Amino acid sequence: MTRCCARLRHARLRHHAVPEDIDYRTHRGIDRGLLANLVKGDWIDNHDNLVITGPTGVGKSWLACALGHKACRDNRAVLYVRVPKLFDELALAHGDGSAGRRLKALGAAQLLILDDWGLEPLGVQARHDLLEILEDRYGRRSTIVTSQLPISDWHVVIGEATYADAILDRLVHNAHRLELSGESLRRSAPPSQA
């Protein structure tokens, strides 16, 4: 149990979420069969990716963290990062010379969760960093990406066609997809739990 606790601490998951608590009663378009297979974790062993898309508040981050928690329980190294914060940190790391170490740490995680992708267009450095992260992980590690945007809009966010093609090729072609729908679950939660 201590090893799992250490992995969970290192993962820095945003939500304390576990697969056993997934709510299938709320209509969100969850494919139960796909989710059951994802919980097993074989896709991580196969170095596949997962893209979870849908409107705000439908539980994308929560599901990603539940899968991350299960991966930690399965003795896998997991790391959760919010994409806007990651690119801010990498910009600072390029300035102080620690970017290489940070990129290496991102590449080492067996499961990297990139949450809140696509909130703003990528700048030149962020675009390059994302390609390096995905190139390092491609065929070796698994990545979960959550986004409010459908994949068809990602080219615009990346902003440069050559980079966009390269990034999406490394991320999407071997990705399982969960496309969620429905009303925000935050709206139905009591104010103290929002």
C-alpha angles and dihedrals in degrees: 000000000000092000091053091049090051091049091049091050091050092046092059092204113196095221132038092233130152130186091241089066097053109132110223093172094076110079106241102137094256112171099223094197093051092045092050089054092047091052089056088062101221089128088063091052088051092049093239124152133229127217117195114190134174144108123306117286100020094113105264095139092041092053091046090052091047089055089045090052091051090049089053090050087052089057096256126140109245132183126188121200134166107232097226091051092044093056091046090052092046091050089056091044091055087055096051097037097248097109093102092057092047093049090048091053090051090051093050097061112100087213121028117190113204105191127193097017117180102025090131137008116274121250122222096268094043090050091052092045093050091051091050092049093050094041090053091050100040111119091354107065140016129247132196117204123189121196142164088215124082113242089250088069097050095090089065093050092050088050104200119076099218093049091042092054092047094046095046092045091057095042111033109032093072096032130120111220131219110186109190126194140174139074124325111275088212091068092061095047118097112257092253091059099042 
